[in-house]
Structures are given as structure tokens and as C-alpha cells.
Amino acid sequence: MKGNRRTPVAELSESGAGDEVIMSIAGHVSRAMLSRYSHVRMEAKRRALDEIAARQRAADEKRKTEAERREQAAVLSQSALVQ
């Protein structure tokens, strides 16, 4: 791999390829060299964590909505029994 190595190395890293595989493909002889060209890992980690947080918020909202629906159904059921 010659020329701009950062993009291919970043793409390999973000695809989940292991360090040894990336080092072999890119011709890196040390982890320090790999580190230099794969600095975008932190950005990829942030995106992954943001995605997990967004999914968690969506799941929390769904649970909240379902709980509210159950509560409303219980109130309606109680109202029907009283009448």
C-alpha cells in the first residue's frame, strides 16, 4: 500500500479487522506505526458509542410509552368497573 495509507488503514480498522491483519496488509512493522496511521479509531469508537446510546434512548422511550399505555388501560378498566 503506497501513497495515502490513512484512509485504507482507517477503513480496515473500522471494519473490525484485527491489528495483526492491518499491520500485515499495510506493511507496518510495529504497533507504534499502526497507531500513527489508525488514529481515527477514537472517532470510530465515539460513533459506535453514540449509536449504542441512541439505541438505548429509543428502547427507554419505547418502554416508557408502553408503560403509559398500560397505565391508561388500567385507568380505563377501573373506570368501566366503577360505572
JSON list of C-alpha atoms in Angstrom, two decimals:
[
{"chain": "A", "resi": 1, "resn": "MET", "atom": "CA", "xyz": [0.00, 0.00, 0.00]},
{"chain": "A", "resi": 2, "resn": "LYS", "atom": "CA", "xyz": [1.66, 3.20, -1.10]},
{"chain": "A", "resi": 3, "resn": "GLY", "atom": "CA", "xyz": [0.53, 6.78, -1.02]},
{"chain": "A", "resi": 4, "resn": "ASN", "atom": "CA", "xyz": [-2.08, 7.86, 1.47]},
{"chain": "A", "resi": 5, "resn": "ARG", "atom": "CA", "xyz": [-2.27, 4.99, 3.96]},
{"chain": "A", "resi": 6, "resn": "ARG", "atom": "CA", "xyz": [-4.55, 6.63, 6.49]},
{"chain": "A", "resi": 7, "resn": "THR", "atom": "CA", "xyz": [-7.82, 6.04, 4.67]},
{"chain": "A", "resi": 8, "resn": "PRO", "atom": "CA", "xyz": [-7.28, 2.33, 3.89]},
{"chain": "A", "resi": 9, "resn": "VAL", "atom": "CA", "xyz": [-5.91, 1.67, 7.37]},
{"chain": "A", "resi": 10, "resn": "ALA", "atom": "CA", "xyz": [-8.82, 3.54, 8.94]},
{"chain": "A", "resi": 11, "resn": "GLU", "atom": "CA", "xyz": [-11.30, 1.61, 6.83]},
{"chain": "A", "resi": 12, "resn": "LEU", "atom": "CA", "xyz": [-9.70, -1.70, 7.78]},
{"chain": "A", "resi": 13, "resn": "SER", "atom": "CA", "xyz": [-9.76, -0.70, 11.42]},
{"chain": "A", "resi": 14, "resn": "GLU", "atom": "CA", "xyz": [-13.37, 0.40, 11.33]},
{"chain": "A", "resi": 15, "resn": "SER", "atom": "CA", "xyz": [-14.36, -2.79, 9.53]},
{"chain": "A", "resi": 16, "resn": "GLY", "atom": "CA", "xyz": [-13.24, -4.75, 12.56]},
{"chain": "A", "resi": 17, "resn": "ALA", "atom": "CA", "xyz": [-10.03, -6.18, 11.13]},
{"chain": "A", "resi": 18, "resn": "GLY", "atom": "CA", "xyz": [-7.55, -7.13, 13.83]},
{"chain": "A", "resi": 19, "resn": "ASP", "atom": "CA", "xyz": [-4.32, -5.26, 14.40]},
{"chain": "A", "resi": 20, "resn": "GLU", "atom": "CA", "xyz": [-2.16, -8.11, 13.08]},
{"chain": "A", "resi": 21, "resn": "VAL", "atom": "CA", "xyz": [-4.17, -8.23, 9.84]},
{"chain": "A", "resi": 22, "resn": "ILE", "atom": "CA", "xyz": [-3.98, -4.47, 9.38]},
{"chain": "A", "resi": 23, "resn": "MET", "atom": "CA", "xyz": [-0.25, -4.43, 10.11]},
{"chain": "A", "resi": 24, "resn": "SER", "atom": "CA", "xyz": [0.32, -7.20, 7.59]},
{"chain": "A", "resi": 25, "resn": "ILE", "atom": "CA", "xyz": [-1.72, -5.56, 4.84]},
{"chain": "A", "resi": 26, "resn": "ALA", "atom": "CA", "xyz": [-0.31, -2.07, 5.42]},
{"chain": "A", "resi": 27, "resn": "GLY", "atom": "CA", "xyz": [3.27, -3.22, 5.88]},
{"chain": "A", "resi": 28, "resn": "HIS", "atom": "CA", "xyz": [3.52, -1.86, 9.41]},
{"chain": "A", "resi": 29, "resn": "VAL", "atom": "CA", "xyz": [6.35, -3.34, 11.40]},
{"chain": "A", "resi": 30, "resn": "SER", "atom": "CA", "xyz": [5.30, -2.06, 14.82]},
{"chain": "A", "resi": 31, "resn": "ARG", "atom": "CA", "xyz": [2.21, -1.21, 16.82]},
{"chain": "A", "resi": 32, "resn": "ALA", "atom": "CA", "xyz": [3.52, 2.37, 17.07]},
{"chain": "A", "resi": 33, "resn": "MET", "atom": "CA", "xyz": [3.42, 2.65, 13.29]},
{"chain": "A", "resi": 34, "resn": "LEU", "atom": "CA", "xyz": [-0.09, 1.16, 13.25]},
{"chain": "A", "resi": 35, "resn": "SER", "atom": "CA", "xyz": [-1.12, 3.66, 15.90]},
{"chain": "A", "resi": 36, "resn": "ARG", "atom": "CA", "xyz": [0.17, 6.55, 13.85]},
{"chain": "A", "resi": 37, "resn": "TYR", "atom": "CA", "xyz": [-1.93, 5.62, 10.82]},
{"chain": "A", "resi": 38, "resn": "SER", "atom": "CA", "xyz": [-5.04, 4.45, 12.63]},
{"chain": "A", "resi": 39, "resn": "HIS", "atom": "CA", "xyz": [-5.65, 7.45, 14.86]},
{"chain": "A", "resi": 40, "resn": "VAL", "atom": "CA", "xyz": [-9.25, 7.57, 13.66]},
{"chain": "A", "resi": 41, "resn": "ARG", "atom": "CA", "xyz": [-10.08, 4.63, 15.90]},
{"chain": "A", "resi": 42, "resn": "MET", "atom": "CA", "xyz": [-11.15, 7.08, 18.61]},
{"chain": "A", "resi": 43, "resn": "GLU", "atom": "CA", "xyz": [-13.63, 8.69, 16.22]},
{"chain": "A", "resi": 44, "resn": "ALA", "atom": "CA", "xyz": [-14.96, 5.27, 15.27]},
{"chain": "A", "resi": 45, "resn": "LYS", "atom": "CA", "xyz": [-15.31, 4.39, 18.95]},
{"chain": "A", "resi": 46, "resn": "ARG", "atom": "CA", "xyz": [-17.22, 7.59, 19.58]},
{"chain": "A", "resi": 47, "resn": "ARG", "atom": "CA", "xyz": [-19.59, 6.88, 16.70]},
{"chain": "A", "resi": 48, "resn": "ALA", "atom": "CA", "xyz": [-20.15, 3.35, 17.96]},
{"chain": "A", "resi": 49, "resn": "LEU", "atom": "CA", "xyz": [-20.86, 4.58, 21.49]},
{"chain": "A", "resi": 50, "resn": "ASP", "atom": "CA", "xyz": [-23.17, 7.30, 20.17]},
{"chain": "A", "resi": 51, "resn": "GLU", "atom": "CA", "xyz": [-25.08, 4.63, 18.25]},
{"chain": "A", "resi": 52, "resn": "ILE", "atom": "CA", "xyz": [-25.41, 2.48, 21.36]},
{"chain": "A", "resi": 53, "resn": "ALA", "atom": "CA", "xyz": [-26.63, 5.49, 23.34]},
{"chain": "A", "resi": 54, "resn": "ALA", "atom": "CA", "xyz": [-29.19, 6.34, 20.65]},
{"chain": "A", "resi": 55, "resn": "ARG", "atom": "CA", "xyz": [-30.49, 2.76, 20.65]},
{"chain": "A", "resi": 56, "resn": "GLN", "atom": "CA", "xyz": [-30.71, 2.81, 24.44]},
{"chain": "A", "resi": 57, "resn": "ARG", "atom": "CA", "xyz": [-32.65, 6.10, 24.38]},
{"chain": "A", "resi": 58, "resn": "ALA", "atom": "CA", "xyz": [-35.05, 4.64, 21.80]},
{"chain": "A", "resi": 59, "resn": "ALA", "atom": "CA", "xyz": [-35.53, 1.49, 23.88]},
{"chain": "A", "resi": 60, "resn": "ASP", "atom": "CA", "xyz": [-36.12, 3.58, 27.02]},
{"chain": "A", "resi": 61, "resn": "GLU", "atom": "CA", "xyz": [-38.66, 5.73, 25.19]},
{"chain": "A", "resi": 62, "resn": "LYS", "atom": "CA", "xyz": [-40.44, 2.63, 23.89]},
{"chain": "A", "resi": 63, "resn": "ARG", "atom": "CA", "xyz": [-40.62, 1.15, 27.41]},
{"chain": "A", "resi": 64, "resn": "LYS", "atom": "CA", "xyz": [-41.92, 4.45, 28.77]},
{"chain": "A", "resi": 65, "resn": "THR", "atom": "CA", "xyz": [-44.61, 4.65, 26.07]},
{"chain": "A", "resi": 66, "resn": "GLU", "atom": "CA", "xyz": [-45.67, 1.05, 26.70]},
{"chain": "A", "resi": 67, "resn": "ALA", "atom": "CA", "xyz": [-45.85, 1.66, 30.46]},
{"chain": "A", "resi": 68, "resn": "GLU", "atom": "CA", "xyz": [-48.01, 4.75, 29.87]},
{"chain": "A", "resi": 69, "resn": "ARG", "atom": "CA", "xyz": [-50.34, 2.75, 27.61]},
{"chain": "A", "resi": 70, "resn": "ARG", "atom": "CA", "xyz": [-50.67, 0.01, 30.24]},
{"chain": "A", "resi": 71, "resn": "GLU", "atom": "CA", "xyz": [-51.40, 2.63, 32.89]},
{"chain": "A", "resi": 72, "resn": "GLN", "atom": "CA", "xyz": [-54.05, 4.27, 30.71]},
{"chain": "A", "resi": 73, "resn": "ALA", "atom": "CA", "xyz": [-55.62, 0.88, 30.00]},
{"chain": "A", "resi": 74, "resn": "ALA", "atom": "CA", "xyz": [-55.73, 0.14, 33.74]},
{"chain": "A", "resi": 75, "resn": "VAL", "atom": "CA", "xyz": [-57.37, 3.51, 34.46]},
{"chain": "A", "resi": 76, "resn": "LEU", "atom": "CA", "xyz": [-59.97, 2.90, 31.73]},
{"chain": "A", "resi": 77, "resn": "SER", "atom": "CA", "xyz": [-60.61, -0.58, 33.06]},
{"chain": "A", "resi": 78, "resn": "GLN", "atom": "CA", "xyz": [-61.08, 0.78, 36.59]},
{"chain": "A", "resi": 79, "resn": "SER", "atom": "CA", "xyz": [-63.45, 3.47, 35.24]},
{"chain": "A", "resi": 80, "resn": "ALA", "atom": "CA", "xyz": [-65.53, 0.85, 33.46]},
{"chain": "A", "resi": 81, "resn": "LEU", "atom": "CA", "xyz": [-65.80, -1.23, 36.66]},
{"chain": "A", "resi": 82, "resn": "VAL", "atom": "CA", "xyz": [-66.92, 1.77, 38.72]},
{"chain": "A", "resi": 83, "resn": "GLN", "atom": "CA", "xyz": [-69.69, 2.67, 36.28]}
]
